[in-house]
Coordinates of C-alpha atoms (C1' of nucleotides) in Angstrom, one line a residue:
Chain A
X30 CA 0.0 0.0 0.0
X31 CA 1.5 3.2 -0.9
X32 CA 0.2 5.6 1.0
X33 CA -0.9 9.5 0.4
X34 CA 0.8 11.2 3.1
X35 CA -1.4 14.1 2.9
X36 CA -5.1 12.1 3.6
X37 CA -6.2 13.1 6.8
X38 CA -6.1 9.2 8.0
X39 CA -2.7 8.5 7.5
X40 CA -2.1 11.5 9.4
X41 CA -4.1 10.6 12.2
X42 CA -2.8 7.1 12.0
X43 CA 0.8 8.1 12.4
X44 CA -0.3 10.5 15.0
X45 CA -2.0 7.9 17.2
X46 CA 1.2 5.6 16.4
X47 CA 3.7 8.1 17.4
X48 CA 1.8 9.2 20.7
X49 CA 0.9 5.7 22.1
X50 CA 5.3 5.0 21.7
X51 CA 6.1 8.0 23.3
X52 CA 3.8 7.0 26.2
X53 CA 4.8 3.5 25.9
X54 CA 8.7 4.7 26.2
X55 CA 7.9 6.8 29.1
X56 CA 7.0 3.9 30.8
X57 CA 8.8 0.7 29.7
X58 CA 12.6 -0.2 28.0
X59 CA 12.4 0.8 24.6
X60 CA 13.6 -3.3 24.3
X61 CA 10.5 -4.6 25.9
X62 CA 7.7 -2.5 23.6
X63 CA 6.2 -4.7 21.3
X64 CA 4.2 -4.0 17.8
X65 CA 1.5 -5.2 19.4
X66 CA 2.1 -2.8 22.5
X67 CA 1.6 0.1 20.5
X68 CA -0.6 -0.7 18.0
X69 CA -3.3 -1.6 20.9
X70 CA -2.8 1.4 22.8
X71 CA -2.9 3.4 19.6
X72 CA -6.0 1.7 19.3
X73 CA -5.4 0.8 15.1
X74 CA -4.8 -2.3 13.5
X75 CA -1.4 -4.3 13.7
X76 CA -0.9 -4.5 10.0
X77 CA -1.6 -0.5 9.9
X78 CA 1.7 0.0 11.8
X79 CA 3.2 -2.2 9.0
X80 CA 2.1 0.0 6.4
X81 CA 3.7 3.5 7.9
X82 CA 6.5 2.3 9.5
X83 CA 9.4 -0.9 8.5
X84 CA 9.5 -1.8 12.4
X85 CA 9.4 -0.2 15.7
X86 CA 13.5 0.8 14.6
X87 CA 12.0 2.5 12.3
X88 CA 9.6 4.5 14.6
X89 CA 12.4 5.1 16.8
X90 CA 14.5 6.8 14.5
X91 CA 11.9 8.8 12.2
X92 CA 10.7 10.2 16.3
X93 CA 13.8 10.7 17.4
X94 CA 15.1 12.8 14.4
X95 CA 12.0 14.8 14.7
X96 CA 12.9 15.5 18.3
X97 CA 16.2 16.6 17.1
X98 CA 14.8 19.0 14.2
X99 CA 12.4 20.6 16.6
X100 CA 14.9 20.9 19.4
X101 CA 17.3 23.1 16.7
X102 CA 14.0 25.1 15.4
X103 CA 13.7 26.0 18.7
X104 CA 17.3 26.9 19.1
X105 CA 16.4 29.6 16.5
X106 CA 19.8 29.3 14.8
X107 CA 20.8 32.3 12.5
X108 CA 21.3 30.9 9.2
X109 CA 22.2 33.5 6.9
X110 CA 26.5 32.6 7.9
X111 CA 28.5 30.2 9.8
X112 CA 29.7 31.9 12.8
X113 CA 31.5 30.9 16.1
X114 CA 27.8 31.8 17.4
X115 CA 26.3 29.1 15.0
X116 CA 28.4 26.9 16.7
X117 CA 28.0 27.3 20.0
X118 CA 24.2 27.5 19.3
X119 CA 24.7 23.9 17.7
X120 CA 26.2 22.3 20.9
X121 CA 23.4 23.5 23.0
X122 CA 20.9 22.2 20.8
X123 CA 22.2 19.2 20.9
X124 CA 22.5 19.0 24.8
X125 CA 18.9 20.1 24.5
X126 CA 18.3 17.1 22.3
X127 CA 20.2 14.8 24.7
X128 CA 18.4 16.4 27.7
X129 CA 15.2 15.9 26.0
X130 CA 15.1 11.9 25.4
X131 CA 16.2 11.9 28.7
X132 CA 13.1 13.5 30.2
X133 CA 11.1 11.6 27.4
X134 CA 11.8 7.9 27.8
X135 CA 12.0 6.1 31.2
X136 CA 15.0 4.1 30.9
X137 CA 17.1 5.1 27.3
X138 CA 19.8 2.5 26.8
X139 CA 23.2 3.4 25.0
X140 CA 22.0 0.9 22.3
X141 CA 19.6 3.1 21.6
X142 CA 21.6 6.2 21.5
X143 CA 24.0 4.3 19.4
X144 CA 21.4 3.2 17.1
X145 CA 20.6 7.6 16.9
X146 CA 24.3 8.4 16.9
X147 CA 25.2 8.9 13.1
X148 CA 21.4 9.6 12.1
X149 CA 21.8 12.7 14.2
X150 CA 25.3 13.8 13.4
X151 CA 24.2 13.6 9.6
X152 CA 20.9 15.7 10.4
X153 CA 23.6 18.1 11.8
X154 CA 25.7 17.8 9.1
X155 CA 23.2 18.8 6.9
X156 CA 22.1 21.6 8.7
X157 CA 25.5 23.2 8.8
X158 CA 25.9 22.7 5.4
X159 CA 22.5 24.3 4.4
X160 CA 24.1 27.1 6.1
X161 CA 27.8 27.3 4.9
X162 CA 27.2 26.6 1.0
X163 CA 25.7 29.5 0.1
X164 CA 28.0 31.8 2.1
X165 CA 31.1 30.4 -0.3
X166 CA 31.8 32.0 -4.1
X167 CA 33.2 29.3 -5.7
X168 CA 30.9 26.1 -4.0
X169 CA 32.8 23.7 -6.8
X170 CA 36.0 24.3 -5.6
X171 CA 35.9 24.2 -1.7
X172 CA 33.5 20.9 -1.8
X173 CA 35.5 18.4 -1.1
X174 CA 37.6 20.2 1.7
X175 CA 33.9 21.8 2.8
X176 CA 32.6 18.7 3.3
X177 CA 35.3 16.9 5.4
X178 CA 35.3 20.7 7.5
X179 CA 31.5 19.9 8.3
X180 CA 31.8 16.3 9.0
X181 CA 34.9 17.5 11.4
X182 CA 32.8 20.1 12.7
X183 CA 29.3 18.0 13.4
X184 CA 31.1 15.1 14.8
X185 CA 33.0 17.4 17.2
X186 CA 29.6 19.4 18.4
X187 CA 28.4 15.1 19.1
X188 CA 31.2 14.5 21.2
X189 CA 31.4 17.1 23.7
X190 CA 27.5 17.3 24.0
X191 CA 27.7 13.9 24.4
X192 CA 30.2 14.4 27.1
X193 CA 28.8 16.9 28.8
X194 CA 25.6 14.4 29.2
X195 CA 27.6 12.4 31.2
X196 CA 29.3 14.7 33.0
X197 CA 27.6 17.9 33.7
X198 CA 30.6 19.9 35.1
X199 CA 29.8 22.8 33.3
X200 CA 26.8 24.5 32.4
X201 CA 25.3 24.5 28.8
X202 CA 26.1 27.9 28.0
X203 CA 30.0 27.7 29.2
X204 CA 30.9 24.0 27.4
X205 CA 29.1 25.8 24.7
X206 CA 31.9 28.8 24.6
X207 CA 34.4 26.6 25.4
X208 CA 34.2 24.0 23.1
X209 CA 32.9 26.2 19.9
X210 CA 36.5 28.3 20.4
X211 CA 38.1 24.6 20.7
X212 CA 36.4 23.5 17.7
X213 CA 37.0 26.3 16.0
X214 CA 40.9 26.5 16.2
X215 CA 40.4 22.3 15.6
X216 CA 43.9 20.6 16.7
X217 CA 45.7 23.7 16.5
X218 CA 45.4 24.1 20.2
X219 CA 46.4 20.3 21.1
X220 CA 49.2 20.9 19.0
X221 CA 50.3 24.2 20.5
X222 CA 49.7 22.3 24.0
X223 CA 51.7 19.3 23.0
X224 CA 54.7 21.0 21.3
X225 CA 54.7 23.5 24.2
X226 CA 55.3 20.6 26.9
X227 CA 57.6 18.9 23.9
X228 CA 55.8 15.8 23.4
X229 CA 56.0 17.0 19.3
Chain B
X17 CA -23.7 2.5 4.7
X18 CA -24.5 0.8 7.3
X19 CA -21.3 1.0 9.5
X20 CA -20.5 -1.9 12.3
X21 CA -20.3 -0.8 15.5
X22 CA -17.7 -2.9 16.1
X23 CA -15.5 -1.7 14.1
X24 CA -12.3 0.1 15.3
X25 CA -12.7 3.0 13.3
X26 CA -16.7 3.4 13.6
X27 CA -15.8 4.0 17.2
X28 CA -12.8 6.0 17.1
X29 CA -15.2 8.4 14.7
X30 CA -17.6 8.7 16.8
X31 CA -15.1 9.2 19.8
X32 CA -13.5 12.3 17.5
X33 CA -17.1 13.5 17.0
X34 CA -18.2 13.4 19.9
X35 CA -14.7 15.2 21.7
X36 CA -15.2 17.9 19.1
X37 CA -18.7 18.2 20.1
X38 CA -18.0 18.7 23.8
X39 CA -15.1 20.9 23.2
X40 CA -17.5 23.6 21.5
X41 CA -20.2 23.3 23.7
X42 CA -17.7 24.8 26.4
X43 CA -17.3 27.8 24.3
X44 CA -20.2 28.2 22.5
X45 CA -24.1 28.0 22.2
X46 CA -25.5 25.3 20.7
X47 CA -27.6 26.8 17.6
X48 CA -24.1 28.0 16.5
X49 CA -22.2 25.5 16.2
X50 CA -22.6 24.1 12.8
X51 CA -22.0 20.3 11.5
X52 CA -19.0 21.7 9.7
X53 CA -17.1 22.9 12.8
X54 CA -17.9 19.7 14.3
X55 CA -15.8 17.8 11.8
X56 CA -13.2 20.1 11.3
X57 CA -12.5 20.2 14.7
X58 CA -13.0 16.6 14.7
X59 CA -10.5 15.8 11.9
X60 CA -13.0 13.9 10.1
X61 CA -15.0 14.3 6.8
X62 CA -18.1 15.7 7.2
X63 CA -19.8 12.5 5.2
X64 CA -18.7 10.7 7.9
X65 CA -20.6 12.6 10.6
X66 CA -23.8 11.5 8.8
X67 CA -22.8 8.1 8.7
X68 CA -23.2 8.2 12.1
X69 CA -25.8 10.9 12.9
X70 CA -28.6 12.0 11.3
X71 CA -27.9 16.1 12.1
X72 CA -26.6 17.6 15.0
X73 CA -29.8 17.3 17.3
X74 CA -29.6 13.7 17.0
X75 CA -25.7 14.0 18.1
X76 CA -27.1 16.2 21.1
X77 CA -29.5 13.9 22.2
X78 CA -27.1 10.4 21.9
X79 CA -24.6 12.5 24.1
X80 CA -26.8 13.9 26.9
X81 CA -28.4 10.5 27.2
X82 CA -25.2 9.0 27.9
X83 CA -24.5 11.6 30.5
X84 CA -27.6 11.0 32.0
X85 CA -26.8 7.2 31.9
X86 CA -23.3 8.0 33.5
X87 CA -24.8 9.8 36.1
X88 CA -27.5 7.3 37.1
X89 CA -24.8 4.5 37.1
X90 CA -22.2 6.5 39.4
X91 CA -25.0 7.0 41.7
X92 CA -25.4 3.5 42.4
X93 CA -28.9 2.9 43.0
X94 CA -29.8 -0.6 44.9
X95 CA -31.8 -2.0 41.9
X96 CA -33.2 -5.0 43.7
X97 CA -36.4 -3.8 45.2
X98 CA -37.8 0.1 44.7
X99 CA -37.7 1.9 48.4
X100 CA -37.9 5.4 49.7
X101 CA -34.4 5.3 49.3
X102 CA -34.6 4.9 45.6
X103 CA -36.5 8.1 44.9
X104 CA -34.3 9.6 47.0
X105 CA -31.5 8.9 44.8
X106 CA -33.2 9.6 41.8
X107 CA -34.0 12.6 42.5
X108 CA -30.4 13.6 43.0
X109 CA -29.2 11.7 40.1
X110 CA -31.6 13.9 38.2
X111 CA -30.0 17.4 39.9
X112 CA -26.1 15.7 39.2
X113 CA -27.2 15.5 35.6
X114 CA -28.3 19.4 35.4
X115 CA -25.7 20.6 37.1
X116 CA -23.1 18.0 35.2
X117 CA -24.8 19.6 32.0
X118 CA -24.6 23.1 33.4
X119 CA -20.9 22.8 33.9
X120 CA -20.1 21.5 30.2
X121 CA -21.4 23.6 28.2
X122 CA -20.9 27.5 28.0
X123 CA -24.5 28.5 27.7
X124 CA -27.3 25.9 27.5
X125 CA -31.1 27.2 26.3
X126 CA -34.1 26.1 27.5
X127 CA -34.9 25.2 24.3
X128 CA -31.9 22.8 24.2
X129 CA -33.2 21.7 27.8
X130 CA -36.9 20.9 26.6
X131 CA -35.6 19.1 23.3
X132 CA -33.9 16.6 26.2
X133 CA -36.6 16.9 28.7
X134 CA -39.1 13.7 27.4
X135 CA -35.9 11.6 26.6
X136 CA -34.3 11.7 30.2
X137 CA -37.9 11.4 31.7
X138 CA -38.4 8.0 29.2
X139 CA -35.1 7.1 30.7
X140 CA -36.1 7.3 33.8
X141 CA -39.4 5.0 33.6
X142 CA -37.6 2.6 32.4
X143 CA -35.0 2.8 35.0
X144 CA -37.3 2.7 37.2
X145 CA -39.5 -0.3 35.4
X146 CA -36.5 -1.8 35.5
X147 CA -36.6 -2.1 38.6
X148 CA -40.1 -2.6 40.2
X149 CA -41.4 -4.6 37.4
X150 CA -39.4 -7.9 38.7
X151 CA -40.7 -6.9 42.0
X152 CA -44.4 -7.5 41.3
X153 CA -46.3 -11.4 42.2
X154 CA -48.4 -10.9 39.2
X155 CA -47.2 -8.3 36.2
X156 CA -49.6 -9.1 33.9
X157 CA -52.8 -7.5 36.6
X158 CA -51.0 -4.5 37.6
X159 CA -49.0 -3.7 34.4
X160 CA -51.8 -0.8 33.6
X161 CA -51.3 1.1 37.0
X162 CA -47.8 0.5 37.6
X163 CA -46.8 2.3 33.9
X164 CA -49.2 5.1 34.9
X165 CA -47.3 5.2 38.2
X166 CA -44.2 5.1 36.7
X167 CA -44.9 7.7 34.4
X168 CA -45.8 9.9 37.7
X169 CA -43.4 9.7 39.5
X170 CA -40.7 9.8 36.2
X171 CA -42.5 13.4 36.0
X172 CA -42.3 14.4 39.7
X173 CA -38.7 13.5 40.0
X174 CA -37.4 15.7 36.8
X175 CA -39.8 18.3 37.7
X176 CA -38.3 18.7 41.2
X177 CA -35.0 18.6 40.5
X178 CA -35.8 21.1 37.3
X179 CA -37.0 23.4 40.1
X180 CA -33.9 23.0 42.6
X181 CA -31.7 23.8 39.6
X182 CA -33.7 27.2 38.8
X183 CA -33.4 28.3 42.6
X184 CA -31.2 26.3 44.8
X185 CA -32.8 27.4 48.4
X186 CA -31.9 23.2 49.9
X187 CA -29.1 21.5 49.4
X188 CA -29.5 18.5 46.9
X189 CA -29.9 16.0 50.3
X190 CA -32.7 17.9 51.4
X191 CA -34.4 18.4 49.1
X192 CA -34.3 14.4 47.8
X193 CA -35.7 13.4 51.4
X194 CA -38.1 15.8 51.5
X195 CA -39.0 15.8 47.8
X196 CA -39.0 11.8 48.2
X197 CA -41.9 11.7 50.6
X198 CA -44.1 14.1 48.9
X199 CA -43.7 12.1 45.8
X200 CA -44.8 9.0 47.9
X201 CA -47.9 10.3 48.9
X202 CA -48.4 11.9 45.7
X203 CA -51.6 14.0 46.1
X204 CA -52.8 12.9 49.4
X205 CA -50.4 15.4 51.4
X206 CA -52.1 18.2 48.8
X207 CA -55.6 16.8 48.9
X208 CA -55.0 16.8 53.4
X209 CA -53.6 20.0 53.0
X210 CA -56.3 21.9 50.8
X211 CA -59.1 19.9 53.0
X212 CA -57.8 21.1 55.8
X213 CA -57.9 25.0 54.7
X214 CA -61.4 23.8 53.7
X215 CA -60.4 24.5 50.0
X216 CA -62.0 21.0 49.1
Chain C
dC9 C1' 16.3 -31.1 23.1
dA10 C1' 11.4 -30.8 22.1
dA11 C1' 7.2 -28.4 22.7
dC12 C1' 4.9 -24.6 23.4
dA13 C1' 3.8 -19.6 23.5
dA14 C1' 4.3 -15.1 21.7
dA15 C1' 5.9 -11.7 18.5
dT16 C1' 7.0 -10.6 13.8
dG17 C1' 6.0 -9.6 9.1
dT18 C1' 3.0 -10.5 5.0
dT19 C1' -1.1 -11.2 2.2
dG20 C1' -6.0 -10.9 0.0
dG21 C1' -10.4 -9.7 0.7
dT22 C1' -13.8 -6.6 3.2
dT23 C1' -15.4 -2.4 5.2
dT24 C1' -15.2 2.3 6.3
dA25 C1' -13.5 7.0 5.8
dG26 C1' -12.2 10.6 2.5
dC27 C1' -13.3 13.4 -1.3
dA28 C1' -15.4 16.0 -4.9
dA29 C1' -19.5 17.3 -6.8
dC30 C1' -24.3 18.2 -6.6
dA31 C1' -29.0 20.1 -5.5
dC32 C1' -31.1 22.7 -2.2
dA33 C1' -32.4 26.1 1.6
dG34 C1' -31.8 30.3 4.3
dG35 C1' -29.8 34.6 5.2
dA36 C1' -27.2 38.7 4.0
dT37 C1' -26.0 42.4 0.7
dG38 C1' -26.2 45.4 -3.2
Chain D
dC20 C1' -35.6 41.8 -6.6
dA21 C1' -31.3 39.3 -8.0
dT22 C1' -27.1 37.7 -6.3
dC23 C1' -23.9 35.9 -3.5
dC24 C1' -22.5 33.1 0.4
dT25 C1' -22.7 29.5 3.7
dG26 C1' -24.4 25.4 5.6
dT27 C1' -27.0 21.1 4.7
dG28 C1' -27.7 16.6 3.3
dT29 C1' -26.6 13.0 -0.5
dT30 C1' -24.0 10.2 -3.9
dG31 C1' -20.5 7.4 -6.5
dC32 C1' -15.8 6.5 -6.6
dT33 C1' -11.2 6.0 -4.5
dA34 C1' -8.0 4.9 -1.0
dA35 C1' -6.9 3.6 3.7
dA36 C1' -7.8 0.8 7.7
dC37 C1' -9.5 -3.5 9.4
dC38 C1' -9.3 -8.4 9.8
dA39 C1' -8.2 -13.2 9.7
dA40 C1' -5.0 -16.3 8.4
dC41 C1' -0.4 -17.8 7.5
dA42 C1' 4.6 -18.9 7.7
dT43 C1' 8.6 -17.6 10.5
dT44 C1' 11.3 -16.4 14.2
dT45 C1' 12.4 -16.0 19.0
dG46 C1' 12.4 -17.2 23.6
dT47 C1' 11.3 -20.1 27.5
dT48 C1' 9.8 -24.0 30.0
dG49 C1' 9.5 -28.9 31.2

DNA sequence: CAACAAATGTTGGTTTAGCAACACAGGATG
DNA sequence: CATCCTGTGTTGCTAAACCAACATTTGTTG
């Protein structure tokens, strides 16, 4: 069945699918939710779920990703250039994003994360790079080094939100400071560090 | 179409309906609320509506029934033999429902209140039938005076709560005991009464 | 290990909801 | 008065949801 996504019933479907998992994953390990869990409290049929979604993976990551798009549309990120406030405004969202699934699902395992991990990083990467293309003159000739910069630069925001979930010794707005100067000066400053102590 | 009630979705529709329903009778009047804002509100085509409902009148009357229903069941009335106690209960059922319908909705006519008046007073007989009818040695002999009996005291219960509700001078518990034994003795208390100020 | 129970995906046929279009009625506006 | 607009109720067709049934997989229990 290929499906209109615009008729009002596939809408509601999804809807009633997407808010009986949430509940579910407020409540239970997103391991132990079945179909079946959520297509009875969704209160639609078991082969319905079948036709919207692959599996309950699948569910998982098209919710999660929209978690993450809504948590940078409410960052309100200035997208006319790259800046070092972009940035910085890119690691909080994703600390928002981290502290969101927290609050949203009773017990989140790292499997799960895992499972989010480069589906996120490329939403980010994308993001930056709907920014930072049109800001360059000659987009041919910087596109390969561009797009190693942006996977550099989105896999960098990851890790120290990602860190900084585990290990809140600073608040939001300082790791975001920190690390956006860190990540802007990329190795430079290890290397400065490490030559200056003469392990280079 | 003649949709089975059964069926997931013939609920859920009627669920949707009658959510949207409520919703607007907590802001608005009833005359104004068409069949289109029902639906919209609803999510649901406005075919559908009259696959279920013949026009919004009928919608009115399935809903306020059920109220009515919900409030007679919640007041748990001992349904194995009909006592003093019974009318008591009755009769405050009958006030919970006003004031249960008074609270939902934003402005409710009287002509809104009369279109529901003979349905919740039919309810009520055959509440009440319900109950006395198993009650009786020989139903067949008294099955004329017991429905005109019925009927009477259906009547007398709606019309003193109907009063209570226009000008609340008891509480609800007062006026069901007192209310109760009036509507026991039916006319003799009036007939003593009038004799007695040599009216009769 | 075998047997059983429960969840997963998939399929074909049935039923209901959606939609667009229509005729009609009532009310407002020029 | 004619015209427009909005809501009503109906209809035939299309598309989505339901359902029962099936083969498979997975897990667990004696």
């Amino acid at each position: 069945m290929i499906a209109n996504e615009n008729d009002p019933r596939v809408i509601r479907s999804k809807q009633l699918i997407k808010d009986a998992f949430i509940k579910l994953m407020m409540e239970r390990d997103f391991e132990s939710i079945t179909v079946k869990d959520i297509t009875e409290l969704a209160t639609i049929n078991r082969a319905t779920f079948y036709a919207h979604y692959v599996d309950k993976y699948m569910l998982l990551e098209v919710l999660f990703l929209e978690f993450f798009d809504q948590t940078l549309a409410r960052n309100k990120i200035d997208d006319s250039s790259f800046s070092i406030e972009t940035l910085e405004k890119l690691i909080m969202a994703v600390c928002d994003y981290f502290m969101f699934i927290k609050n949203a699902c009773r017990k989140i395992s790292s499997s799960v994360m895992s499972l989010m991990e480069e589906k996120i990083i490329s939403r980010l990467a994308a993001f930056i790079a709907g920014i930072a293309k049109p800001c360059v003159a000659e987009p041919e000739h910087f596109s390969e080094e561009m797009e190693l910069s942006i996977i550099i630069v989105s896999w960098s925001i990851y890790g120290v939100a990602l860190k900084w979930n585990n290990n809140k010794s600073l608040s939001k707005e300082e790791l975001a400071v920190k690390s956006a100067k860190l990540i802007q000066n990329g190795a430079n400053g290890l290397l400065l560090l490490s030559s200056a102590k003469g392990v280079l």
